[in-house]
mmCIF file of C-alpha atoms in Angstrom:
data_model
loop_
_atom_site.group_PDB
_atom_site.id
_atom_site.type_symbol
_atom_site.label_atom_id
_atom_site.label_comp_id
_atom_site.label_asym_id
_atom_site.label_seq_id
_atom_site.Cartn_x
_atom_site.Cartn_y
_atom_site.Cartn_z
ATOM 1 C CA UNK A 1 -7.652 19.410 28.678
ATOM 2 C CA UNK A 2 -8.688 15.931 27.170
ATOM 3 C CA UNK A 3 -7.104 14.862 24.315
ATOM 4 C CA UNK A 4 -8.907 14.793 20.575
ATOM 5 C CA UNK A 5 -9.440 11.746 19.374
ATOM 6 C CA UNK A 6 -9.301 10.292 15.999
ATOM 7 C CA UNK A 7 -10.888 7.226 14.729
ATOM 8 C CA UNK A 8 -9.626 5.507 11.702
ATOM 9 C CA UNK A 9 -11.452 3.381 9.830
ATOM 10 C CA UNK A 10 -9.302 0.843 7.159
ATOM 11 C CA UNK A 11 -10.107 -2.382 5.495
ATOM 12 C CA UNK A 12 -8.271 -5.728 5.561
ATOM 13 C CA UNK A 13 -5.671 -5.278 3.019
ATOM 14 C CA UNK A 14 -2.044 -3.642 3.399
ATOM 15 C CA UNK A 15 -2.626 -1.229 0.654
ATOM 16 C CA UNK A 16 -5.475 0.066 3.358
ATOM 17 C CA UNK A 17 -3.632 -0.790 6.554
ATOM 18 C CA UNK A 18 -0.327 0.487 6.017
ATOM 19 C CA UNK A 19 -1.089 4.364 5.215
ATOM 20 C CA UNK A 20 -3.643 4.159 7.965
ATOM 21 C CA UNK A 21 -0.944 2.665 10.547
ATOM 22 C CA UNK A 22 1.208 6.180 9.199
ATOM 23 C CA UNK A 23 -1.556 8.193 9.791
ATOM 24 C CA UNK A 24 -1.690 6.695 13.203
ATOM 25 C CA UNK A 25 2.194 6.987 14.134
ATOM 26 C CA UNK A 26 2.000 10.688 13.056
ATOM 27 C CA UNK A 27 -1.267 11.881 15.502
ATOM 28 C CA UNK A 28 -0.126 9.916 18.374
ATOM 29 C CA UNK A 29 3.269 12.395 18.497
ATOM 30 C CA UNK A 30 0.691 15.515 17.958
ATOM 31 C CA UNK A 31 -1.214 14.576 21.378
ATOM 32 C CA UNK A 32 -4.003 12.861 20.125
ATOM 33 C CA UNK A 33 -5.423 9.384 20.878
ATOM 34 C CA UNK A 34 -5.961 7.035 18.190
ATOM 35 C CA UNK A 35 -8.801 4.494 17.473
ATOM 36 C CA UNK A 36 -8.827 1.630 14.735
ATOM 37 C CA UNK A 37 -11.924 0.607 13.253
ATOM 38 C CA UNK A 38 -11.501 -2.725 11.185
ATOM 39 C CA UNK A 39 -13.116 -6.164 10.976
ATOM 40 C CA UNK A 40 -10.879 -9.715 11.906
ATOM 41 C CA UNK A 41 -9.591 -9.625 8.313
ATOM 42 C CA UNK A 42 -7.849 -6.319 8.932
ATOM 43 C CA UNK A 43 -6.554 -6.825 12.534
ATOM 44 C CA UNK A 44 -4.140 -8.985 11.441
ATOM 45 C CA UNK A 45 -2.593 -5.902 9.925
ATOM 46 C CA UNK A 46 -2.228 -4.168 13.394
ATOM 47 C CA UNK A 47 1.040 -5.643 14.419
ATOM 48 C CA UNK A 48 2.746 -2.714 13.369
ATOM 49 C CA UNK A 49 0.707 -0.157 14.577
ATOM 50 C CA UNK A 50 1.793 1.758 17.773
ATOM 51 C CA UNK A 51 0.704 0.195 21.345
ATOM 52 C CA UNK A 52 -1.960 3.132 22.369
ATOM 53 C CA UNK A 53 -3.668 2.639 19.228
ATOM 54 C CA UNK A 54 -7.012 1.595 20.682
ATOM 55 C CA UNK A 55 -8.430 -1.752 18.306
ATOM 56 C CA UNK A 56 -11.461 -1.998 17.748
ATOM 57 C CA UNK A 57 -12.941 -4.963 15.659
ATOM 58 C CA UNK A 58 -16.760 -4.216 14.488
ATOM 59 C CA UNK A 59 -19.180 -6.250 12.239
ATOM 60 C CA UNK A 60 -18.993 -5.667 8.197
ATOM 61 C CA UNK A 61 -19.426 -7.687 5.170
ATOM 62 C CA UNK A 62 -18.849 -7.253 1.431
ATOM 63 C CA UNK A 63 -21.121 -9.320 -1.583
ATOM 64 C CA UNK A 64 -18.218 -9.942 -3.245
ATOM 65 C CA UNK A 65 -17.194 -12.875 -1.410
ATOM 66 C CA UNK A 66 -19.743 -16.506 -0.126
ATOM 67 C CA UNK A 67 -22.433 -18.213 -1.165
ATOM 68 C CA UNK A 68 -26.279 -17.078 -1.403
ATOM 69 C CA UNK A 69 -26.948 -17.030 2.322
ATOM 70 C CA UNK A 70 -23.271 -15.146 3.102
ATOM 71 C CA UNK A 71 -24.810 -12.617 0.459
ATOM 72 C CA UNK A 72 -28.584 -12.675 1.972
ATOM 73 C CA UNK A 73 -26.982 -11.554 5.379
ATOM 74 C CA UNK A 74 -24.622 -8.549 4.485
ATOM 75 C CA UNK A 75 -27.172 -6.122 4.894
ATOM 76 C CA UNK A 76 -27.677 -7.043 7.771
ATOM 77 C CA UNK A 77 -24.318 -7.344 9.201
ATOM 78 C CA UNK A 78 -23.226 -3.871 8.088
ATOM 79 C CA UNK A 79 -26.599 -2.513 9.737
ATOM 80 C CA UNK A 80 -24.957 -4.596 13.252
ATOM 81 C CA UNK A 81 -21.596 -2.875 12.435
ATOM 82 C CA UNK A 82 -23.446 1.091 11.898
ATOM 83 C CA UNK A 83 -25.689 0.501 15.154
ATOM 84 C CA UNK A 84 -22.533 -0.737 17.121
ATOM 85 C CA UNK A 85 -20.132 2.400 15.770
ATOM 86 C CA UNK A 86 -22.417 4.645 16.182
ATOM 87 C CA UNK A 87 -23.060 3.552 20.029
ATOM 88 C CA UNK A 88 -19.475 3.830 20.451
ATOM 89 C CA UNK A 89 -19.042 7.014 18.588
ATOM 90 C CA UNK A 90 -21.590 8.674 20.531
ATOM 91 C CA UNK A 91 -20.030 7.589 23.403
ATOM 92 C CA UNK A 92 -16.371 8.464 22.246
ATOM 93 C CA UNK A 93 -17.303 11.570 20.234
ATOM 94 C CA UNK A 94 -14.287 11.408 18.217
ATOM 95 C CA UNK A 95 -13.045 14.502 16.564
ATOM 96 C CA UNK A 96 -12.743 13.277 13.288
ATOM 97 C CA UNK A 97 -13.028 10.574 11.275
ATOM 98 C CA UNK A 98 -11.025 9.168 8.504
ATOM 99 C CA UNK A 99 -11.532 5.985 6.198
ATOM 100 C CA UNK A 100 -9.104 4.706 4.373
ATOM 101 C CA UNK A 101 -11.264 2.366 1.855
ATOM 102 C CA UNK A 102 -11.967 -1.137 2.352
ATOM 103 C CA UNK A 103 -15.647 -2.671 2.857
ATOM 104 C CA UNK A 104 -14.672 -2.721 7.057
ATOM 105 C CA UNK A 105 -14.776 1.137 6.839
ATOM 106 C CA UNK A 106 -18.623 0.880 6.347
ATOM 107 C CA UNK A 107 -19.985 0.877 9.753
ATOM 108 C CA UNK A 108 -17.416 3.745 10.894
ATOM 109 C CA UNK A 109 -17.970 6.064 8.150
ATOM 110 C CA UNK A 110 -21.823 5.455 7.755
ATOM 111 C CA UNK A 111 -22.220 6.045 11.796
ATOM 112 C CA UNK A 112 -19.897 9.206 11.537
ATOM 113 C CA UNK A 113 -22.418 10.257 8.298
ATOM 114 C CA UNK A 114 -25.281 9.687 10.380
ATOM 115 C CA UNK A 115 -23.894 11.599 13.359
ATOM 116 C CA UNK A 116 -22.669 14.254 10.704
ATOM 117 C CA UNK A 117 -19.152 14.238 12.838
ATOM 118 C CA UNK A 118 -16.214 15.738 10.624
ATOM 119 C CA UNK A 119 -14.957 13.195 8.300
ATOM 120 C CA UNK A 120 -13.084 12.700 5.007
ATOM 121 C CA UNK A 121 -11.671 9.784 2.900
ATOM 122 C CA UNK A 122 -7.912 8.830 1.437
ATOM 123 C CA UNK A 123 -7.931 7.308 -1.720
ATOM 124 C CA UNK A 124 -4.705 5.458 -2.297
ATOM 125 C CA UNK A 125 -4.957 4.143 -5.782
ATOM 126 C CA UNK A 126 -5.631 6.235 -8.882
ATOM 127 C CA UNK A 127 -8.913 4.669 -9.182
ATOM 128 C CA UNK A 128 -11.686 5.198 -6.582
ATOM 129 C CA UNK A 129 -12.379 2.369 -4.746
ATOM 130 C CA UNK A 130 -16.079 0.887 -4.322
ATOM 131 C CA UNK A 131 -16.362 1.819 -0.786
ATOM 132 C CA UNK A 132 -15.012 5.652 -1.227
ATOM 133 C CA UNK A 133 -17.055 6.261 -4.167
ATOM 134 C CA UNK A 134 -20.156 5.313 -2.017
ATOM 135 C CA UNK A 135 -18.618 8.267 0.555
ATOM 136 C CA UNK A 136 -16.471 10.964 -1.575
ATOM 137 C CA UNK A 137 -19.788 12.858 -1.977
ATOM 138 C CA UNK A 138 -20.339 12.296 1.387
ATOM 139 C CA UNK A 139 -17.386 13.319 3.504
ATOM 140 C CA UNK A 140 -15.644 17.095 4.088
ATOM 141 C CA UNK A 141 -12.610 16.311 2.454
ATOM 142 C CA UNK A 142 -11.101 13.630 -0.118
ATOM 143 C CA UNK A 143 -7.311 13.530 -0.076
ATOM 144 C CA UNK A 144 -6.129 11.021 -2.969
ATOM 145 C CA UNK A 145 -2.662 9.444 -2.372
ATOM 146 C CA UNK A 146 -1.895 8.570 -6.880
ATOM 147 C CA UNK A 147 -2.261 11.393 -9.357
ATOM 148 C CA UNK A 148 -4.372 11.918 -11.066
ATOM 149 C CA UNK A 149 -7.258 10.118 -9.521
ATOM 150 C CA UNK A 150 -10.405 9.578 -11.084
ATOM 151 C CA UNK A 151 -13.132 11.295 -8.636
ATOM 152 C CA UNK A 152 -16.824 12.031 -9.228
ATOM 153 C CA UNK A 153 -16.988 15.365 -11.009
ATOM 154 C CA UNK A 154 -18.965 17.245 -8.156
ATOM 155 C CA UNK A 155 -16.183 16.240 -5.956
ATOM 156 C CA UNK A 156 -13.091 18.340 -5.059
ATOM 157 C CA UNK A 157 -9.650 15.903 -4.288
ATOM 158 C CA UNK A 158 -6.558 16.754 -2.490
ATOM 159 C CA UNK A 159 -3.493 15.426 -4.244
ATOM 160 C CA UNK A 160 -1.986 14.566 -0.506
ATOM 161 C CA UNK A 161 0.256 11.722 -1.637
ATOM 162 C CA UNK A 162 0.538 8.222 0.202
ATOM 163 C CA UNK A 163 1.145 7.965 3.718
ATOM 164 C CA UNK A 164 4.183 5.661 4.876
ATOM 165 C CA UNK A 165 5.428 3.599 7.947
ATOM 166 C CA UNK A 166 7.486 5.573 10.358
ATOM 167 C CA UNK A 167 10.629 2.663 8.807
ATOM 168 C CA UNK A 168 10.295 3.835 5.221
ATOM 169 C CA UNK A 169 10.072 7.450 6.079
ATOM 170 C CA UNK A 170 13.267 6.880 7.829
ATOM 171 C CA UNK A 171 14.750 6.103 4.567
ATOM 172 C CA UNK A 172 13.268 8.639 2.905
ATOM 173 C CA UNK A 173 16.049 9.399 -0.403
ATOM 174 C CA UNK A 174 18.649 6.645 1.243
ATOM 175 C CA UNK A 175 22.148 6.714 -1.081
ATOM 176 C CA UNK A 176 21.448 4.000 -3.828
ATOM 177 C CA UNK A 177 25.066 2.009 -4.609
ATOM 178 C CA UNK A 178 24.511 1.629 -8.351
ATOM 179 C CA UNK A 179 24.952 -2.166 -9.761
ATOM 180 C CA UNK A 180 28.605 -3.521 -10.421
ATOM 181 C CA UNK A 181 31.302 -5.881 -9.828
ATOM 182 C CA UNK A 182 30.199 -6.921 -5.946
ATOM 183 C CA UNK A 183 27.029 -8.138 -4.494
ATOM 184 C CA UNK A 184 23.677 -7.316 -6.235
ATOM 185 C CA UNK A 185 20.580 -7.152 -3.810
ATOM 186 C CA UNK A 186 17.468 -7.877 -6.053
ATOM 187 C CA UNK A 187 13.918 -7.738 -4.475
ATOM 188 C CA UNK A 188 10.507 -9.501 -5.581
ATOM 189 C CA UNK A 189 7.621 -8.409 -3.829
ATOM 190 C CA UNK A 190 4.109 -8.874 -5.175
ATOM 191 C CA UNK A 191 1.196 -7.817 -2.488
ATOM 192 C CA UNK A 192 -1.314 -9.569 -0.771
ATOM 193 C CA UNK A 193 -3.265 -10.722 -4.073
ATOM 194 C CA UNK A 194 -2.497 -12.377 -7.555
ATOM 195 C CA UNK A 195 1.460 -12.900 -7.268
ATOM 196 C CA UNK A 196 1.634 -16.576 -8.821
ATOM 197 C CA UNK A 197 2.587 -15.635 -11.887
ATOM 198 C CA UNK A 198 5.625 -13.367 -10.597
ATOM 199 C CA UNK A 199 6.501 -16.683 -8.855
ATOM 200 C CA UNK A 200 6.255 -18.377 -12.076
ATOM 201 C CA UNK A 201 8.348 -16.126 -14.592
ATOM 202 C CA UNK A 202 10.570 -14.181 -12.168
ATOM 203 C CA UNK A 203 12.907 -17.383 -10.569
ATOM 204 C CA UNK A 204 13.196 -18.729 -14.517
ATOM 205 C CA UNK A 205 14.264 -15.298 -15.874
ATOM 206 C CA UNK A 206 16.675 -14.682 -13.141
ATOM 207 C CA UNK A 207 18.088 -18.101 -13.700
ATOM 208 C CA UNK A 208 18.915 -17.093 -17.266
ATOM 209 C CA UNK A 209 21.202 -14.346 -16.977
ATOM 210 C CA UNK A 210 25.039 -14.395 -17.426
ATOM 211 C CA UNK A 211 26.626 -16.520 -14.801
ATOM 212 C CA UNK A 212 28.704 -13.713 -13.627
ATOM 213 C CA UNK A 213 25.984 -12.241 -12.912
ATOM 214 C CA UNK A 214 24.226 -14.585 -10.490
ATOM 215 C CA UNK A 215 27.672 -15.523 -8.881
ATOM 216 C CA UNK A 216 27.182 -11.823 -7.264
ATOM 217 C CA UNK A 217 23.187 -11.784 -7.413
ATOM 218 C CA UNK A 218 21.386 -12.244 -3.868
ATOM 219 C CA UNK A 219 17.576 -12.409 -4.161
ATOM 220 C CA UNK A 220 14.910 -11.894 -1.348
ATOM 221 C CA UNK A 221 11.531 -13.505 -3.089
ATOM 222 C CA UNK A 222 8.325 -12.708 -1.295
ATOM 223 C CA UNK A 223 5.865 -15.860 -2.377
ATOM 224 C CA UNK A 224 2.212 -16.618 -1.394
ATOM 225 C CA UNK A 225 2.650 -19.674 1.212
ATOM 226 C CA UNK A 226 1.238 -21.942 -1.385
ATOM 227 C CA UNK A 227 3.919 -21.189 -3.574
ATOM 228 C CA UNK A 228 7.150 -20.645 -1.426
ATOM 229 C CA UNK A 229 8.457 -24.335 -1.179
ATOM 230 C CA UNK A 230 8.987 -24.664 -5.086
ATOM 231 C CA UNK A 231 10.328 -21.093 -5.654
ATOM 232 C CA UNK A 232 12.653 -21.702 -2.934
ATOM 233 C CA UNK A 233 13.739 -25.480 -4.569
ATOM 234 C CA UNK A 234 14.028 -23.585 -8.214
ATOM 235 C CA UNK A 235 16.367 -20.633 -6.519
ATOM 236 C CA UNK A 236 18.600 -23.446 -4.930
ATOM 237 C CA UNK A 237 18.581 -25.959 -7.824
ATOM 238 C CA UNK A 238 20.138 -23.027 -10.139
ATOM 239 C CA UNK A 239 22.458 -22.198 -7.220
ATOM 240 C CA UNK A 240 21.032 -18.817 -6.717
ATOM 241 C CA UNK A 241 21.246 -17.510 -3.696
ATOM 242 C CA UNK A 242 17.796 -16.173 -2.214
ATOM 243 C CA UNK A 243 15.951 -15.766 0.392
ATOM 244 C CA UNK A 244 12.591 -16.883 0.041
ATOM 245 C CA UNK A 245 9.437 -16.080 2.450
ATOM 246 C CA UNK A 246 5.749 -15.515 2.576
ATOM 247 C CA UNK A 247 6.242 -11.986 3.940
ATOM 248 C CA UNK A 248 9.304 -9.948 5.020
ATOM 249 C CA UNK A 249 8.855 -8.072 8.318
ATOM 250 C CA UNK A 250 12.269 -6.015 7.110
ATOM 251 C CA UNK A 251 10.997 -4.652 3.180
ATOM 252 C CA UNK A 252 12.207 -1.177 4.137
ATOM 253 C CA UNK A 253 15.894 -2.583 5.100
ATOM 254 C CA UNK A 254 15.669 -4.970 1.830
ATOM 255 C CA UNK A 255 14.056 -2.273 -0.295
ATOM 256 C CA UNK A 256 17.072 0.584 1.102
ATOM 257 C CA UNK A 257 19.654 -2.376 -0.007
ATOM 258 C CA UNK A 258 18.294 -3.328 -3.424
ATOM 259 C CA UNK A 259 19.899 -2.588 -6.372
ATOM 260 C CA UNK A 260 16.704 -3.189 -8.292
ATOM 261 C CA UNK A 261 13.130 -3.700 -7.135
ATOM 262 C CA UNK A 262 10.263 -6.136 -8.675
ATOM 263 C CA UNK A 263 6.971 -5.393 -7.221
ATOM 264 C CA UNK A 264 3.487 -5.572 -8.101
ATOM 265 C CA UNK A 265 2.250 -1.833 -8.355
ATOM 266 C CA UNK A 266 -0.009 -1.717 -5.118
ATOM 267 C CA UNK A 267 -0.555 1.977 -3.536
ATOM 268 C CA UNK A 268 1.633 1.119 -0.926
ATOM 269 C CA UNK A 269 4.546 -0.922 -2.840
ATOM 270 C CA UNK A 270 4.846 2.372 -5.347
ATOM 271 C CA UNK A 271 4.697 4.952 -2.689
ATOM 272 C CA UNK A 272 7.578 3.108 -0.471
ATOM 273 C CA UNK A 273 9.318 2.447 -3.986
ATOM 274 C CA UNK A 274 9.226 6.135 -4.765
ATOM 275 C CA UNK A 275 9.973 7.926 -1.200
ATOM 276 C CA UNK A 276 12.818 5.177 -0.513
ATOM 277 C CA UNK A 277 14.224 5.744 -4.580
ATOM 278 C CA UNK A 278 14.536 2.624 -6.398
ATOM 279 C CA UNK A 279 14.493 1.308 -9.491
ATOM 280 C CA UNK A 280 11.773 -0.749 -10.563
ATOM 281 C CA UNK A 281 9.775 -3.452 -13.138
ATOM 282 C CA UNK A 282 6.168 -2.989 -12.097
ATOM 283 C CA UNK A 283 3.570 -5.492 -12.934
ATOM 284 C CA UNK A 284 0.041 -4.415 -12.699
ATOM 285 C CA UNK A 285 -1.727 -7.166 -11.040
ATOM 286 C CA UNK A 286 -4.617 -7.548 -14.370
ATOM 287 C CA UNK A 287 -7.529 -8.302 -11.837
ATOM 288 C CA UNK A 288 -7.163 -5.245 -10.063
ATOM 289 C CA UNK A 289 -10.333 -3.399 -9.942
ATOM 290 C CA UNK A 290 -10.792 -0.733 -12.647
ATOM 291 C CA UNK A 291 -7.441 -1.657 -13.676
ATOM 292 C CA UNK A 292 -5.763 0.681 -10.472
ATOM 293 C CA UNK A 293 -2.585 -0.926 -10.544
ATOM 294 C CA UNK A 294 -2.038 0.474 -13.884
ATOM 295 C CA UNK A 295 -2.985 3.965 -12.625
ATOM 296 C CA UNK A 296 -0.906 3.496 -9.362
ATOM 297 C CA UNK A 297 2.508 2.514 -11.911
ATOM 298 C CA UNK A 298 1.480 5.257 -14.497
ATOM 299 C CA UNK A 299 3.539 8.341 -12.366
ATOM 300 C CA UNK A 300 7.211 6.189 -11.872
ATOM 301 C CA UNK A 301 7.122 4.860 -15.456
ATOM 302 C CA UNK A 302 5.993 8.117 -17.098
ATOM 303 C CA UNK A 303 8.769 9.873 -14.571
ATOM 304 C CA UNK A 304 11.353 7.420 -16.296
ATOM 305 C CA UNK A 305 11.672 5.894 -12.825
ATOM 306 C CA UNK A 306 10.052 2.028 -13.656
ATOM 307 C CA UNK A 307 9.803 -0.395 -16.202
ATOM 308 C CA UNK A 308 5.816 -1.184 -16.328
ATOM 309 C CA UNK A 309 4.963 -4.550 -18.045
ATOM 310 C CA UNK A 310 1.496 -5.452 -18.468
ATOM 311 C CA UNK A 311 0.570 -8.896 -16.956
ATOM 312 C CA UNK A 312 -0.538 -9.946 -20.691
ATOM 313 C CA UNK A 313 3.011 -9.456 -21.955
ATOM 314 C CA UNK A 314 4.972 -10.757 -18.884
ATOM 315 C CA UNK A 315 7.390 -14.136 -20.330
ATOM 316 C CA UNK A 316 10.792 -14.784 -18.738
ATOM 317 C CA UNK A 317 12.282 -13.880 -22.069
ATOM 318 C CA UNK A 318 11.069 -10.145 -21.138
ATOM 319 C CA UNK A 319 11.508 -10.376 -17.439
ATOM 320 C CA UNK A 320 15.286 -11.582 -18.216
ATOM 321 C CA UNK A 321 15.749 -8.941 -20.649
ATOM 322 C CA UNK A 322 14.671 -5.764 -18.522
ATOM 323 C CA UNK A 323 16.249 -7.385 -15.128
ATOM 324 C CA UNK A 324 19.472 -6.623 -17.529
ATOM 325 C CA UNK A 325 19.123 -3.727 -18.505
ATOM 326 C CA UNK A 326 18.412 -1.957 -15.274
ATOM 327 C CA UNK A 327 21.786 -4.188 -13.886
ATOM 328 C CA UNK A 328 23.966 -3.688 -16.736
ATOM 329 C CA UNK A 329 23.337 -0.127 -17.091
ATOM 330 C CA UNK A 330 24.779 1.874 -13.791
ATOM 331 C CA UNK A 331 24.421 5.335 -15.110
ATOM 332 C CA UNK A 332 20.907 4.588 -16.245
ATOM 333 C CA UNK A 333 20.133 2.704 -12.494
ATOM 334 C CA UNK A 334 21.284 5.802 -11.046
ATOM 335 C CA UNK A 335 18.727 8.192 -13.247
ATOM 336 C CA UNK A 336 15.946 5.461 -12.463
ATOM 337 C CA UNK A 337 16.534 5.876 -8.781
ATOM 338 C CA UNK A 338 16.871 9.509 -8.778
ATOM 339 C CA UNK A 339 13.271 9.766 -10.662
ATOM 340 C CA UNK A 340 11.959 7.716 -8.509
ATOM 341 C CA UNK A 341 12.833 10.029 -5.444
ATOM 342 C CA UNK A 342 11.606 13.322 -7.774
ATOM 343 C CA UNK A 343 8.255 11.550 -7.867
ATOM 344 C CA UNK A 344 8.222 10.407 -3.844
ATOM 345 C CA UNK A 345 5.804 12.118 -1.349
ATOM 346 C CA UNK A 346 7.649 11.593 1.953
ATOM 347 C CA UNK A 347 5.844 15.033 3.183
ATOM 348 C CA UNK A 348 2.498 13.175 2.871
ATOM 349 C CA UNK A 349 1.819 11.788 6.435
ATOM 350 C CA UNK A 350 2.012 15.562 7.665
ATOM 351 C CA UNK A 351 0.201 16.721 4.926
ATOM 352 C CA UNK A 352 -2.856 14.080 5.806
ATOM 353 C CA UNK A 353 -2.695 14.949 9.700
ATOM 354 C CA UNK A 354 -2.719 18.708 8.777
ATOM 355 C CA UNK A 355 -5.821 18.542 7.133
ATOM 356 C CA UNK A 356 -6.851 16.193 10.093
ATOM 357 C CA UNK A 357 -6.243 19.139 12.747
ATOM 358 C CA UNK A 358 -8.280 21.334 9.830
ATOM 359 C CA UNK A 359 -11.198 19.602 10.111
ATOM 360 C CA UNK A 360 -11.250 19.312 13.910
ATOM 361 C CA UNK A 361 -10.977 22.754 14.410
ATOM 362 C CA UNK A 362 -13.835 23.426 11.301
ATOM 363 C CA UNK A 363 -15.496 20.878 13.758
ATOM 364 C CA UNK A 364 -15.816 22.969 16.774
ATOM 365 C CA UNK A 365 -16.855 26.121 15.506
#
């Protein structure tokens, strides 16, 4: 009996990547194979995924990004991208498809439209991305990863939750060692995009607290590459101790360790937050599109589980004072933590594949 196959399609960010790559780890242990549609951008993402994930790198563009002739040409490399997945899909004949959002999921789930092959969407944030609005009307199923999300009226969501590395699942609820008189573990991480400014206000307002305080505080700082040279002088001028890096390979082990966690509130960042249970300060990244990160923060802070502060209202005067009341306060650490758990969707990996072994049987009939 050959095996089913199941081609992913997922764009070039981690908030894409890193539920796909979940997704991935969970159908490989059912029997299936596993295919990866994504463009160069997003195949720098793969390093995680398992080895007999089959890459696949195919031609896509977006208009959000060049000049007039980048633009002019988009059309016509998406067209490239459908004619090539559709050739390989044909050739495959994949038992369902799922995209994941991202503009590299446009060849993959236009060819598996146009080959009307089973096929459905995950929406991670609470705000419908550009490229799954184009396909929620399109597609068998929508399974949304935030609640509530905001979908087209005509169509019918699945509040699945968001799916998470194999490493954070195995943390899933880990024992949280409230803050006190020993070694504080205090983690920064703020996503792919727009995390200058947490590299501007965080070091400063962690700098200003008591100084028994920092004698126990240790700090891991993720900071864009441009940035990570003068966080890391500020952090060792004020004789903090931190370790400072572009990207941590090890967030799960950090995150598990962490007394208190400072993250922008990416998809990904609040789902690992929430299934791990930690407390947080979330800071919507203000650019985000339709304002998602403030949708994606909405269900910890609401649950009494974060601290959200809007990007407009972020000084180290306010960083400072919220850092210290989440370390100061055990009893309330401890409630913040255990909300944060109440709120986490380790179960939704399985749930996703489920509905993947649905449609593939919908598929055959």
């Amino acid at each position: 009996m050959t095996q089913p196959l199941l081609m992913i399609a997922a764009g070039g960010t981690g908030g894409h990547m890193f539920p796909a790559q979940a997704l991935a780890e969970a159908m490989l242990a059912r029997g299936w194979r596993v295919k990866l549609s994504t463009d160069a951008r997003g195949a720098r993402y793969t390093g995680g995924f398992p080895h007999s994930t089959e890459i696949e790198q195919i031609s896509s563009a977006t208009f959000a990004r060049g000049g007039v002739l980048a633009k002019a040409a988009v059309p016509f490399r998406i067209g490239a991208g459908v004619l090539s997945a559709a050739i390989q899909m044909k050739r495959d004949k994949p038992s369902v498809v799922v995209g994941f959002g991202g503009y590299p999921t446009i060849p993959a789930m236009a060819a598996a439209t146009l080959l009307r092959l089973p096929r459905m969407i995950h929406e991670q944030n609470g705000v419908l991305g550009r490229v799954n609005q184009i396909f929620a009307p399109r597609v068998d199923a929508v399974a949304c990863g935030t609640w509530p999300t905001d979908v087209p009226e005509d169509v019918e969501a699945i509040h699945v939750g968001n799916p998470v590395r194999k490493a954070i699942l195995e943390r899933a609820a880990a024992g949280y060692i409230v803050p006190g008189d020993y070694p504080i573990e205090l983690l920064v991480i703020g996503g792919s995009q727009g995390a200058r400014i947490l590299s501007d206000v965080i070091p400063p307002a962690i700098a200003s607290l008591p100084m028994e305080r920092l004698r126990s505080l240790r700090v891991s700082h993720q900071a864009r590459g441009e940035d990570e040279d003068r966080v890391r002088t500020f952090y060792a001028e004020h004789a903090i101790n931190a370790d400072v890096q572009p990207f941590f390979q090890d967030v799960p082990r950090r995150m598990t360790e962490a007394q208190l966690v400072i993250s922008r509130s990416g998809a990904s960042s609040v789902a690992d937050i929430s299934v791990i249970g930690r407390p947080s300060i979330l800071i919507p990244y203000a650019a985000a599109t339709g304002d998602h990160q403030t949708a994606n923060a909405r269900g910890l802070a609401e649950a009494g589980a974060a601290i959200m502060i809007p990007e407009s209202q972020l000084t180290v005067d306010v960083m400072a004072e919220q850092i210290g009341s989440v370390l100061d306060n055990p009893d309330g650490a401890l409630q913040m933590a255990l909300a944060a758990q109440s709120v986490g969707k380790p179960e939704a990996t399985e749930t996703l594949a489920a509905m993947v072994e649905i449609l593939a049987e919908k598929g055959k009939a």
